[in-house]
mmCIF file of C-alpha atoms and ligand atoms in Angstrom:
data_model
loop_
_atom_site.group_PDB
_atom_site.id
_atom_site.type_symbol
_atom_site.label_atom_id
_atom_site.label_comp_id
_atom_site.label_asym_id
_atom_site.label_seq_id
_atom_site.Cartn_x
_atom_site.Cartn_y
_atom_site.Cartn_z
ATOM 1 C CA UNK A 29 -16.832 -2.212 -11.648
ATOM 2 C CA UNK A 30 -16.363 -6.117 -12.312
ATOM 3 C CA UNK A 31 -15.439 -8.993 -10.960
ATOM 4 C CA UNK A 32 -12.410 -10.612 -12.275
ATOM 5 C CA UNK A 33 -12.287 -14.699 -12.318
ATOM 6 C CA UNK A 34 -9.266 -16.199 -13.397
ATOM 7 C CA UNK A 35 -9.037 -20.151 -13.660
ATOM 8 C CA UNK A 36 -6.355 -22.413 -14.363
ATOM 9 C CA UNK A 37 -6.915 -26.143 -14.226
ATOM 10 C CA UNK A 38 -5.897 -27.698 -17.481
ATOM 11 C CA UNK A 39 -9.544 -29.999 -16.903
ATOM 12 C CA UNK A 40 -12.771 -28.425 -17.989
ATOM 13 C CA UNK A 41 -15.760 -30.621 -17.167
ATOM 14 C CA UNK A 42 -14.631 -32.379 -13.849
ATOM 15 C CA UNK A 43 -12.598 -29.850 -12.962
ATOM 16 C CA UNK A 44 -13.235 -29.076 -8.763
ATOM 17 C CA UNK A 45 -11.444 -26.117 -8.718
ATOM 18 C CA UNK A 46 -13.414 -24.516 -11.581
ATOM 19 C CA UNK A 47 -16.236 -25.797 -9.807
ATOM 20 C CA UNK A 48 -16.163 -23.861 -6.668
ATOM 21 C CA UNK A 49 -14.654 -20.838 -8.225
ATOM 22 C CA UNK A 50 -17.723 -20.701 -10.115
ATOM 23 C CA UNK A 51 -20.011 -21.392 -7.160
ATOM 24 C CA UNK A 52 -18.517 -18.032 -5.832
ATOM 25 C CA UNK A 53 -19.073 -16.092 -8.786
ATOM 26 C CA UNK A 54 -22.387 -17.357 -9.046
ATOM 27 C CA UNK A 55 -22.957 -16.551 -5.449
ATOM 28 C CA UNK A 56 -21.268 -12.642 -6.252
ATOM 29 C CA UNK A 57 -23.416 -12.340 -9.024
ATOM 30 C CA UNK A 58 -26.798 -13.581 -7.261
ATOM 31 C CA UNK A 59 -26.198 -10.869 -5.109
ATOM 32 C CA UNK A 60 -24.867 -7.684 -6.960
ATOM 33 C CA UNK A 61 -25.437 -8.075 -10.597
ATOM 34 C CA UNK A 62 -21.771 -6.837 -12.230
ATOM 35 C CA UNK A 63 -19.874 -8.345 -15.767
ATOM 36 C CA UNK A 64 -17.600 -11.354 -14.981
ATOM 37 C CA UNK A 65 -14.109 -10.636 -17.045
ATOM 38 C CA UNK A 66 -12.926 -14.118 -17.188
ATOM 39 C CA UNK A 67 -9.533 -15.312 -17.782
ATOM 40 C CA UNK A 68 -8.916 -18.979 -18.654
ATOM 41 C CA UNK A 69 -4.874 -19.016 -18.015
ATOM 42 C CA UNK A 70 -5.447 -22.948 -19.251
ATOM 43 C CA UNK A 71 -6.794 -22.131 -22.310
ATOM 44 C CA UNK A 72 -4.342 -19.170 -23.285
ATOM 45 C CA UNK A 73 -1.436 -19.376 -21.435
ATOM 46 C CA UNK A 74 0.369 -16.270 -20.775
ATOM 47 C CA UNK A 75 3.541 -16.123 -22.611
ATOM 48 C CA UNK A 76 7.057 -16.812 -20.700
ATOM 49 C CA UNK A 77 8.850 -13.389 -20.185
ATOM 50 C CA UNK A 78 11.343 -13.297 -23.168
ATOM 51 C CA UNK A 79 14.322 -11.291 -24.270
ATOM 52 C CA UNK A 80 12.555 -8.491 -25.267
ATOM 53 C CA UNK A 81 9.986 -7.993 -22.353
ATOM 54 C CA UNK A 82 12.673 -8.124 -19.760
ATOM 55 C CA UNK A 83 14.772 -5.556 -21.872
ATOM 56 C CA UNK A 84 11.563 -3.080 -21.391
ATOM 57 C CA UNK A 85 10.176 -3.999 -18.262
ATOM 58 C CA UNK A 86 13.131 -3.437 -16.795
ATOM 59 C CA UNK A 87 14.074 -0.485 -18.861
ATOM 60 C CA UNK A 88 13.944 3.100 -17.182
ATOM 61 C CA UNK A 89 12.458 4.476 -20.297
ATOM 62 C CA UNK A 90 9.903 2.219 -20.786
ATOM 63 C CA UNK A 91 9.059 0.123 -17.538
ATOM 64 C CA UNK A 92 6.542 3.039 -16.105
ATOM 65 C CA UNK A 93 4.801 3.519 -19.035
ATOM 66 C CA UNK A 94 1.878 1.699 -20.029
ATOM 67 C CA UNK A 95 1.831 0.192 -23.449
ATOM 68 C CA UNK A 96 4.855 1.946 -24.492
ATOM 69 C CA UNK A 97 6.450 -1.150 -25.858
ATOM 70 C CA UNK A 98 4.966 -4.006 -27.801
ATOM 71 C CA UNK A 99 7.022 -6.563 -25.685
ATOM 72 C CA UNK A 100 4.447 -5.035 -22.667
ATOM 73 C CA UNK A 101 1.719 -5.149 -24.713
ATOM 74 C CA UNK A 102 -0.063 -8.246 -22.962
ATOM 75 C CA UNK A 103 1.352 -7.722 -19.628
ATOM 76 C CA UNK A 104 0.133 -4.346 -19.419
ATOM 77 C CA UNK A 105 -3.555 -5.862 -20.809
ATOM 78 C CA UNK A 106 -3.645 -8.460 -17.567
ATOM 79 C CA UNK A 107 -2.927 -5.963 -15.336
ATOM 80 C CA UNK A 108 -5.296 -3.579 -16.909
ATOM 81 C CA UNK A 109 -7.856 -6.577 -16.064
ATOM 82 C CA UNK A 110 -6.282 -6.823 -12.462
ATOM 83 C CA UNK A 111 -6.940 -2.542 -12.069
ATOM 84 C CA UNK A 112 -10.643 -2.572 -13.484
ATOM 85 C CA UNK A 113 -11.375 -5.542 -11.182
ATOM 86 C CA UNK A 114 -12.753 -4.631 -7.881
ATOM 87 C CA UNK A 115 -12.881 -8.456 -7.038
ATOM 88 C CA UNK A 116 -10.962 -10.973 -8.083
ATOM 89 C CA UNK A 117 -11.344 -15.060 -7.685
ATOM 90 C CA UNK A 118 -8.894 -17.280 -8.814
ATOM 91 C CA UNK A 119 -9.029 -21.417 -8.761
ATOM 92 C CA UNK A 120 -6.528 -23.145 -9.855
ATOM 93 C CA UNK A 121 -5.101 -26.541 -8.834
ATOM 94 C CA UNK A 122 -1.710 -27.374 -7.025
ATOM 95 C CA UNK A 123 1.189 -28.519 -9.015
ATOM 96 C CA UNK A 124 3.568 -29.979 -7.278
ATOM 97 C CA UNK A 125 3.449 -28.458 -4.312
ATOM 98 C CA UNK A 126 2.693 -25.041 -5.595
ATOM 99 C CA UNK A 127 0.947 -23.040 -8.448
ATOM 100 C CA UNK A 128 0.596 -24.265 -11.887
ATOM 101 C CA UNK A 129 3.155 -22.867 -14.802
ATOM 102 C CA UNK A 130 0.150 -21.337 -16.536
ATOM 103 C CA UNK A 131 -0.427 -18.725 -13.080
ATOM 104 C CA UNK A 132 3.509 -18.344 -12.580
ATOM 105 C CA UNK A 133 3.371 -16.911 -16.196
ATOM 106 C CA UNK A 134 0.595 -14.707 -15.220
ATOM 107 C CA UNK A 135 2.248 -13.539 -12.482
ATOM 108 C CA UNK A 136 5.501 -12.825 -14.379
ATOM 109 C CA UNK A 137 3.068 -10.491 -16.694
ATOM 110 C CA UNK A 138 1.524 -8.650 -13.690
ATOM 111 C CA UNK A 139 4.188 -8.092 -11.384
ATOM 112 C CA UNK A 140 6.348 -5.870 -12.859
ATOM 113 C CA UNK A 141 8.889 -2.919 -11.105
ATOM 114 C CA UNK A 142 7.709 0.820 -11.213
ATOM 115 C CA UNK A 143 4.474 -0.415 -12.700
ATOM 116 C CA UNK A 144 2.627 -2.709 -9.917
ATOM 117 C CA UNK A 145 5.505 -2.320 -7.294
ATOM 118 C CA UNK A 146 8.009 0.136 -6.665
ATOM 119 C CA UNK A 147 11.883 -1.362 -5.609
ATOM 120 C CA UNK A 148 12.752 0.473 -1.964
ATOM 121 C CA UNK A 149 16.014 -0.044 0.161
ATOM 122 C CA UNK A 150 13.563 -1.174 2.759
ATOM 123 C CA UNK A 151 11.679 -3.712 0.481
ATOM 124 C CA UNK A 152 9.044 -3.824 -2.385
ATOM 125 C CA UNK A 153 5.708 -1.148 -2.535
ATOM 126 C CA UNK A 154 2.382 -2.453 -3.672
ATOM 127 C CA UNK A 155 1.543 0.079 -6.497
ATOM 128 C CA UNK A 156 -1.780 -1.176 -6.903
ATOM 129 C CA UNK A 157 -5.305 -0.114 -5.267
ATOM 130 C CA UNK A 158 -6.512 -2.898 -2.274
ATOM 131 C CA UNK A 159 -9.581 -5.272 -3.686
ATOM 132 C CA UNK A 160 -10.103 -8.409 -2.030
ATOM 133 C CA UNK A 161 -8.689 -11.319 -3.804
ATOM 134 C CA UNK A 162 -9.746 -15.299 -3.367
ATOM 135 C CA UNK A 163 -7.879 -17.997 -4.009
ATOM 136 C CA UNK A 164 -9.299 -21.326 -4.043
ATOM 137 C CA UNK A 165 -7.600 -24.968 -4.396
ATOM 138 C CA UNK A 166 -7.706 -28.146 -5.271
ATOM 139 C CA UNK A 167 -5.033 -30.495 -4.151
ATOM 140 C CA UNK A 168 -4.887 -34.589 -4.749
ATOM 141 C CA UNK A 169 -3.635 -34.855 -1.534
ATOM 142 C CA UNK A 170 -3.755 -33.715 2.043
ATOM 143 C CA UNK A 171 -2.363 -31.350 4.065
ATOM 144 C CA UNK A 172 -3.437 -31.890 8.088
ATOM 145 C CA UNK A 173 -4.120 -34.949 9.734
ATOM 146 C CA UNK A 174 -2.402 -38.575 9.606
ATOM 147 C CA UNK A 175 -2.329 -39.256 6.420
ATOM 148 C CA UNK A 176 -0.679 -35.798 5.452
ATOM 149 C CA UNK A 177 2.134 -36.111 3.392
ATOM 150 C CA UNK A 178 3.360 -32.916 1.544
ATOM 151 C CA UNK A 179 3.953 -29.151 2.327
ATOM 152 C CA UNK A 180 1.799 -26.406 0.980
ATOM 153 C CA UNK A 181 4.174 -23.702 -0.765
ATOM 154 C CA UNK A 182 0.641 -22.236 -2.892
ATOM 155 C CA UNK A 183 -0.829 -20.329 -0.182
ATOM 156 C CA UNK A 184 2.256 -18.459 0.931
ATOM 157 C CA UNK A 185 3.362 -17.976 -2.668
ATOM 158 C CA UNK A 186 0.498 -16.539 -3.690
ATOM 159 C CA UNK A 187 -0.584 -14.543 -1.171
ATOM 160 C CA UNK A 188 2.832 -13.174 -0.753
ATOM 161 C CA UNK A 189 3.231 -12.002 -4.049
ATOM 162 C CA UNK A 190 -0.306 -10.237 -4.276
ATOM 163 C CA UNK A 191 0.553 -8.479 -1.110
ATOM 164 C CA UNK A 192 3.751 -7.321 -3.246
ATOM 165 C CA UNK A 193 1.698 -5.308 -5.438
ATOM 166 C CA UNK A 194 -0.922 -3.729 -3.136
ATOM 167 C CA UNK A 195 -3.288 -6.616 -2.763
ATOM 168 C CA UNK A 196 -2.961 -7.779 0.855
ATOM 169 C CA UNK A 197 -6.706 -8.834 1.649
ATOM 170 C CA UNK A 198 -6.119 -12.694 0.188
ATOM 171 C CA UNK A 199 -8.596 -15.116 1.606
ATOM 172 C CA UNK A 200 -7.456 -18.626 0.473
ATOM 173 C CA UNK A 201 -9.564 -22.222 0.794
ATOM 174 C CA UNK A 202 -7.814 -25.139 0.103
ATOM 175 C CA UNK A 203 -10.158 -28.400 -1.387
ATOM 176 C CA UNK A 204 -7.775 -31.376 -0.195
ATOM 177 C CA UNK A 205 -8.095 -34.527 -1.488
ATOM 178 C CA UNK A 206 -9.826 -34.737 -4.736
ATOM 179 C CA UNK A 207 -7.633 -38.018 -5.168
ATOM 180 C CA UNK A 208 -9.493 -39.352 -2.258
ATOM 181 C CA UNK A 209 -13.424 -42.037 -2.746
ATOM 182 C CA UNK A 210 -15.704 -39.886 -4.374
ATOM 183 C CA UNK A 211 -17.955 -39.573 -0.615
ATOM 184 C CA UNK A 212 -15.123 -38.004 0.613
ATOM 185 C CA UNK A 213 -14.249 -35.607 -2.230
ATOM 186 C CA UNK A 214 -18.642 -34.858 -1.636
ATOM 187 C CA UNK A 215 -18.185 -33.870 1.845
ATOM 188 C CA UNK A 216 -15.278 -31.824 1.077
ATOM 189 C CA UNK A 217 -16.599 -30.055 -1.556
ATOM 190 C CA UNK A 218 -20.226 -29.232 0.565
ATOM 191 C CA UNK A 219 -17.702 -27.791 3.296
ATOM 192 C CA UNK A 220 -15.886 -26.009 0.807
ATOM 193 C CA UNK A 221 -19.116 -24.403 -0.338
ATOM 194 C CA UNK A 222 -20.251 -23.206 2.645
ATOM 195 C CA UNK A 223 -16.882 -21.377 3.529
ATOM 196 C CA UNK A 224 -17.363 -19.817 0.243
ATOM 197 C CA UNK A 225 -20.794 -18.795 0.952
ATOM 198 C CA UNK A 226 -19.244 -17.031 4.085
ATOM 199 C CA UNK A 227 -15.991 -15.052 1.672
ATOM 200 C CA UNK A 228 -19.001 -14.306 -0.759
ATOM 201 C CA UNK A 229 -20.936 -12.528 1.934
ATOM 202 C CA UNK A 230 -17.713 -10.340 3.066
ATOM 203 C CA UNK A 231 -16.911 -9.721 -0.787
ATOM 204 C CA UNK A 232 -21.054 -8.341 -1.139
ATOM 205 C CA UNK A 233 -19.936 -5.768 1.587
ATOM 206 C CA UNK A 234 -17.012 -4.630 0.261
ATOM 207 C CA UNK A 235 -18.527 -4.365 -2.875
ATOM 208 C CA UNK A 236 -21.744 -2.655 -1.778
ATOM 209 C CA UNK A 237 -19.444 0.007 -0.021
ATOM 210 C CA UNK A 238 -17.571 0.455 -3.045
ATOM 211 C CA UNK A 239 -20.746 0.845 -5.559
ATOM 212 C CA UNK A 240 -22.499 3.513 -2.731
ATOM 213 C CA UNK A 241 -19.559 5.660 -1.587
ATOM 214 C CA UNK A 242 -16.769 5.954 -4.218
ATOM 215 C CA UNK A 243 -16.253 6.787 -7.944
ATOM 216 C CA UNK A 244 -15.635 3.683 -10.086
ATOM 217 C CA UNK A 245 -12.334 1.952 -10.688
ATOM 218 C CA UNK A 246 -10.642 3.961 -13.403
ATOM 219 C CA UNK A 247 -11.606 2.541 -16.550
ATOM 220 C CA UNK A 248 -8.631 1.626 -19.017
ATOM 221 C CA UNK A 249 -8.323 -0.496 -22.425
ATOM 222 C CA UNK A 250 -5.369 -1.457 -23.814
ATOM 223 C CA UNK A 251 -7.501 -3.568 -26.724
HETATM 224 C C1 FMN B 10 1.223 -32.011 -12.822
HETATM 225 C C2 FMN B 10 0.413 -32.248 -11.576
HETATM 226 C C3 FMN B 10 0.980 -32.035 -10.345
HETATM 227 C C4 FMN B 10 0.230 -32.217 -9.188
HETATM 228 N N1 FMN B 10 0.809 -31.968 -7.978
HETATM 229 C C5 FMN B 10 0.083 -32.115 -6.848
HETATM 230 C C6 FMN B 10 0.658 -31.814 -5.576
HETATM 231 O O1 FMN B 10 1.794 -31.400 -5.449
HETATM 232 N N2 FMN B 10 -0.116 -32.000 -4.486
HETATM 233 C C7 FMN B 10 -1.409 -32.440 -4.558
HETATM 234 O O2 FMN B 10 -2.058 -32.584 -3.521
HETATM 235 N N3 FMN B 10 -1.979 -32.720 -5.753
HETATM 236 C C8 FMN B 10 -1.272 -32.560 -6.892
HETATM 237 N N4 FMN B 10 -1.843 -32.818 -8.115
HETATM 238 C C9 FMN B 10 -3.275 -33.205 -8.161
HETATM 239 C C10 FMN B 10 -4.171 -32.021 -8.451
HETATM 240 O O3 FMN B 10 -3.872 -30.923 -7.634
HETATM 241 C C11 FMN B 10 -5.617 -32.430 -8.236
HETATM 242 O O4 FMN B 10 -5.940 -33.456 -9.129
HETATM 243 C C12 FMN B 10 -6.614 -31.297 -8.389
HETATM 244 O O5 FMN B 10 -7.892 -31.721 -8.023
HETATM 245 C C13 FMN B 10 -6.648 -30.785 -9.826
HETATM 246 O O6 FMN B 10 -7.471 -29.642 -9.884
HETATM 247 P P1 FMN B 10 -8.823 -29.627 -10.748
HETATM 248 O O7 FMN B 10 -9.681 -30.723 -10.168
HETATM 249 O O8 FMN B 10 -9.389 -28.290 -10.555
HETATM 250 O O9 FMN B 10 -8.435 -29.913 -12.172
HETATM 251 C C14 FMN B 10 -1.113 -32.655 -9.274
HETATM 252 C C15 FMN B 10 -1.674 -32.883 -10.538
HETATM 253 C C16 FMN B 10 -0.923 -32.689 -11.677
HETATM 254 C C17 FMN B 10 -1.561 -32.922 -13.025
#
């Protein structure tokens, strides 16, 4: 078992969303001690899909099988990290109105037909076991309220496409207006926290259930 954390601000130090994605973990982790796989999308990017990894993921021969072609070889290793994971927490800031091009490339890796979803005449099949995923944040702007000027096509996205391949418990928290005076962006953040103390709490139980009543996640390397 593990928790997967997967971050994607370009910004390090200063960085809100890292911030509260970490103040989950941390919160995880204070309460059932189990290894953090981290993956920094900002510090190594995902590749674009190229020539070679459409050709085999959407080859018949090849598109089932893990790590049968080198053009899968890093899309089958994130979605290894995605199948060991019996959590996951991503934070990641909104880019224009939606996710940032490192996550899109992420998602290009991971969601992939007849290996995390199956094509149907009646729509796509999640392929993948249910974990709960969260997905927290930051946005310049706002959202509700007078001074709300822009739509939110993040949330949707994201939890759309998780539900796509089998992941449809998606709790999402949105930290609006890190542009905003800093005694704003403080009582933000302290409300943020606490709602993440709450998703941390629900996680513990899931996990809890998980560690006393069924085998482990089936463990894989593709290193
Ligand atoms: C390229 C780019 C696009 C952005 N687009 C939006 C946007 O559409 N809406 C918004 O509210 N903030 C937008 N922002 C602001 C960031 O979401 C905001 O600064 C956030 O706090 C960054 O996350 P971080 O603090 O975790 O680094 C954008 C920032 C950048 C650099």
């Amino acid at each position: 078992m593990s928790i997967l954390h997967i971050s994607a601000s370009p910004q390090q130090a200063g960085s809100h969303s890292r911030e509260l994605g970490r103040h989950l973990v941390e919160r995880l982790k204070s309460a059932i001690d189990l290894p953090v796989v981290v993956r920094d999308l900002a510090e190594t990017p995902p590749p674009f899909p190229c020539a070679s990894f459409v050709q085999a993921s959407l080859s018949a021969s090849t598109r089932s099988f893990a790590n049968k072609s080198d053009a899968l070889t890093v899309s089958e290793h994130l979605i290894a990290e995605v199948e060991q994971a019996s959590a996951i927490i991503i934070d990641m800031p909104m880019h224009n109105f939606t996710v940032p091009a490192a996550f899109k490339a992420w998602i290009d890796m991971v969601v992939r037909p007849e290996r995390t979803f199956r094509p149907t005449s009646s729509g796509k099949i999640g392929l993948l076991e249910e974990r709960p995923v969260a997905l927290i944040i930051a946005c310049g702007g706002l959202f509700s309220g007078g001074a709300a000027s822009q739509p939110d096509f993040l949330t949707p996205y994201v939890t759309r496409i998780f539900q796509t391949i089998g992941l449809g418990d998606v709790t999402s928290i949105r930290l609006e207006g890190t542009a905003r005076a800093p005694e704003f962006v403080a009582k933000a953040k302290a409300q943020a926290k606490a709602e993440l103390d709450k998703i941390a709490i629900r996680f513990e139980t899931i996990l809890l259930s998980e560690l006393s009543h069924s085998a482990p996640r089936h463990e894989r390397s593709f290193d």
